[in-house]
XYZ file of C-alpha atoms in Angstrom:
115
model
C 143.529 84.344 123.280
C 143.648 87.880 122.652
C 146.461 88.988 124.923
C 144.698 91.861 126.708
C 146.243 94.289 129.221
C 144.514 95.508 132.434
C 143.590 98.672 130.778
C 142.104 96.937 127.925
C 139.885 94.701 130.358
C 138.525 97.614 132.186
C 137.710 99.389 129.057
C 136.036 96.529 127.738
C 133.788 96.061 130.882
C 133.086 99.755 131.142
C 134.736 100.428 134.561
C 135.658 104.262 134.673
C 137.167 104.131 137.879
C 139.543 101.328 136.985
C 140.555 102.866 133.744
C 141.202 106.463 135.508
C 143.496 104.642 137.956
C 145.418 102.716 135.338
C 145.977 105.585 133.003
C 147.642 107.409 135.991
C 150.137 104.744 136.471
C 153.431 104.891 135.043
C 154.570 102.602 132.201
C 150.769 102.027 131.239
C 150.504 102.028 127.194
C 146.967 103.446 126.325
C 147.139 102.730 122.791
C 148.348 99.207 122.832
C 146.525 96.749 120.612
C 145.497 93.143 121.423
C 145.910 90.173 119.363
C 142.783 91.461 117.045
C 144.156 94.891 117.089
C 141.625 96.423 119.278
C 142.854 99.397 121.569
C 141.131 100.087 125.036
C 139.380 102.870 123.042
C 138.069 100.607 120.544
C 136.993 98.118 123.335
C 135.398 100.807 125.189
C 133.433 101.859 122.080
C 132.175 98.371 121.433
C 130.934 98.093 125.059
C 129.250 101.594 124.614
C 130.786 102.944 127.753
C 130.886 106.696 127.191
C 132.366 107.428 130.454
C 135.569 105.287 129.668
C 135.683 106.756 126.262
C 135.711 109.920 127.745
C 138.467 109.218 130.279
C 140.690 107.675 127.346
C 140.164 110.748 125.236
C 141.459 113.115 127.968
C 144.865 111.418 127.495
C 146.933 113.667 125.371
C 147.671 112.176 121.985
C 145.200 109.266 122.253
C 145.014 107.449 118.775
C 141.495 108.287 118.312
C 141.627 106.913 114.670
C 143.342 103.535 115.143
C 141.781 100.675 113.528
C 141.647 97.050 114.358
C 142.613 94.201 111.866
C 139.269 94.607 109.861
C 140.172 98.238 109.521
C 137.249 99.055 111.691
C 137.775 102.363 114.194
C 136.282 102.868 117.499
C 133.974 105.576 115.782
C 132.713 102.870 113.499
C 131.956 100.502 116.171
C 129.993 103.041 118.135
C 127.911 103.933 115.216
C 127.075 100.414 114.358
C 126.087 99.809 117.813
C 123.959 102.714 118.170
C 125.896 104.097 121.062
C 125.010 107.595 120.533
C 126.751 108.962 123.731
C 130.072 107.533 122.531
C 129.631 108.605 119.156
C 128.861 112.097 120.273
C 132.363 111.655 122.395
C 134.343 110.734 119.551
C 133.099 113.097 116.789
C 134.097 115.642 119.387
C 137.748 114.452 119.846
C 140.598 116.255 118.472
C 141.848 114.767 115.514
C 139.087 112.330 114.660
C 138.631 111.792 110.780
C 136.322 109.896 108.600
C 138.134 106.562 108.037
C 136.955 103.800 105.637
C 137.255 99.801 106.662
C 138.488 97.482 104.318
C 135.030 97.344 102.180
C 135.041 100.926 101.885
C 132.326 101.579 104.529
C 132.613 104.645 107.054
C 131.038 105.357 110.339
C 127.758 106.742 108.689
C 127.423 103.286 106.625
C 128.016 101.558 109.935
C 125.114 103.544 111.563
C 123.052 102.621 108.694
C 123.575 99.200 109.687
C 122.235 99.417 113.242
C 118.834 97.798 114.036
Protein backbone atom coordinates (compact mmCIF):
# COMPACT_ATOMS: atom_id res chain seq x y z
CA UNK A 1 0.00 0.00 0.00
CA UNK A 2 2.64 2.57 0.98
CA UNK A 3 5.83 0.76 -0.05
CA UNK A 4 7.81 1.73 3.06
CA UNK A 5 11.42 0.82 3.79
CA UNK A 6 12.53 -0.71 7.11
CA UNK A 7 13.87 2.73 8.09
CA UNK A 8 10.50 4.34 7.36
CA UNK A 9 8.68 1.72 9.43
CA UNK A 10 11.08 2.17 12.37
CA UNK A 11 10.64 5.95 12.13
CA UNK A 12 6.84 5.71 11.94
CA UNK A 13 6.63 3.54 15.05
CA UNK A 14 9.17 5.59 17.03
CA UNK A 15 12.03 3.10 17.45
CA UNK A 16 15.18 5.24 17.81
CA UNK A 17 17.52 2.27 18.37
CA UNK A 18 16.38 0.64 15.13
CA UNK A 19 16.66 3.95 13.27
CA UNK A 20 20.22 4.48 14.56
CA UNK A 21 21.20 0.99 13.45
CA UNK A 22 19.62 1.32 10.02
CA UNK A 23 21.07 4.74 9.20
CA UNK A 24 24.51 3.33 9.92
CA UNK A 25 24.11 0.64 7.28
CA UNK A 26 25.58 1.02 3.82
CA UNK A 27 23.05 1.68 1.09
CA UNK A 28 20.21 2.89 3.31
CA UNK A 29 18.48 5.87 1.70
CA UNK A 30 17.39 8.17 4.51
CA UNK A 31 15.31 10.60 2.44
CA UNK A 32 13.45 8.08 0.28
CA UNK A 33 9.74 8.81 -0.04
CA UNK A 34 6.93 6.25 0.17
CA UNK A 35 3.92 6.21 -2.18
CA UNK A 36 2.37 9.14 -0.28
CA UNK A 37 5.61 11.11 -0.53
CA UNK A 38 6.46 10.70 3.15
CA UNK A 39 10.09 10.40 4.22
CA UNK A 40 11.22 8.73 7.45
CA UNK A 41 11.56 12.24 8.93
CA UNK A 42 7.95 13.10 8.05
CA UNK A 43 6.76 9.78 9.52
CA UNK A 44 8.72 10.40 12.74
CA UNK A 45 7.25 13.91 12.98
CA UNK A 46 3.73 12.54 12.52
CA UNK A 47 4.32 9.96 15.25
CA UNK A 48 5.73 12.64 17.57
CA UNK A 49 8.99 10.80 18.22
CA UNK A 50 11.59 13.44 19.12
CA UNK A 51 14.37 10.82 19.61
CA UNK A 52 13.82 9.49 16.08
CA UNK A 53 13.63 13.00 14.61
CA UNK A 54 16.86 13.87 16.44
CA UNK A 55 18.60 10.78 15.03
CA UNK A 56 17.47 11.54 11.49
CA UNK A 57 18.52 15.19 11.75
CA UNK A 58 22.06 14.14 12.71
CA UNK A 59 22.53 12.78 9.20
CA UNK A 60 24.57 15.27 7.16
CA UNK A 61 22.42 16.78 4.44
CA UNK A 62 19.12 15.44 5.79
CA UNK A 63 16.27 16.81 3.67
CA UNK A 64 14.42 18.73 6.37
CA UNK A 65 12.09 20.62 4.02
CA UNK A 66 10.85 17.71 1.92
CA UNK A 67 7.08 17.75 1.52
CA UNK A 68 4.73 14.87 0.88
CA UNK A 69 2.19 14.90 -1.96
CA UNK A 70 -0.07 17.36 -0.12
CA UNK A 71 2.97 19.66 0.22
CA UNK A 72 2.97 19.10 3.99
CA UNK A 73 6.39 19.02 5.66
CA UNK A 74 7.61 17.34 8.85
CA UNK A 75 7.45 20.71 10.64
CA UNK A 76 3.84 21.24 9.56
CA UNK A 77 2.82 17.78 10.79
CA UNK A 78 4.57 18.24 14.14
CA UNK A 79 3.00 21.69 14.55
CA UNK A 80 -0.47 20.40 13.74
CA UNK A 81 -0.10 17.49 16.19
CA UNK A 82 1.17 19.71 19.01
CA UNK A 83 4.43 17.75 19.21
CA UNK A 84 6.41 20.51 20.92
CA UNK A 85 9.64 18.47 21.33
CA UNK A 86 9.60 17.53 17.64
CA UNK A 87 8.91 21.12 16.59
CA UNK A 88 11.86 22.26 18.74
CA UNK A 89 14.17 19.74 17.07
CA UNK A 90 13.01 20.74 13.60
CA UNK A 91 13.21 24.53 14.00
CA UNK A 92 16.77 24.11 15.29
CA UNK A 93 17.75 22.04 12.23
CA UNK A 94 20.18 23.53 9.77
CA UNK A 95 18.45 24.57 6.56
CA UNK A 96 14.88 24.48 7.88
CA UNK A 97 12.65 27.01 6.17
CA UNK A 98 9.06 28.16 6.37
CA UNK A 99 7.34 26.25 3.59
CA UNK A 100 3.67 26.50 2.67
CA UNK A 101 1.36 23.69 1.59
CA UNK A 102 -0.94 23.57 -1.43
CA UNK A 103 -3.49 25.72 0.42
CA UNK A 104 -0.95 28.38 1.43
CA UNK A 105 -0.74 27.28 5.07
CA UNK A 106 2.57 27.29 6.96
CA UNK A 107 3.61 25.59 10.22
CA UNK A 108 2.11 28.40 12.31
CA UNK A 109 -1.26 27.90 10.61
CA UNK A 110 -0.99 24.16 11.25
CA UNK A 111 -0.29 24.81 14.94
CA UNK A 112 -3.37 27.02 15.14
CA UNK A 113 -5.48 24.07 13.95
CA UNK A 114 -4.27 21.91 16.84
CA UNK A 115 -6.97 21.08 19.39
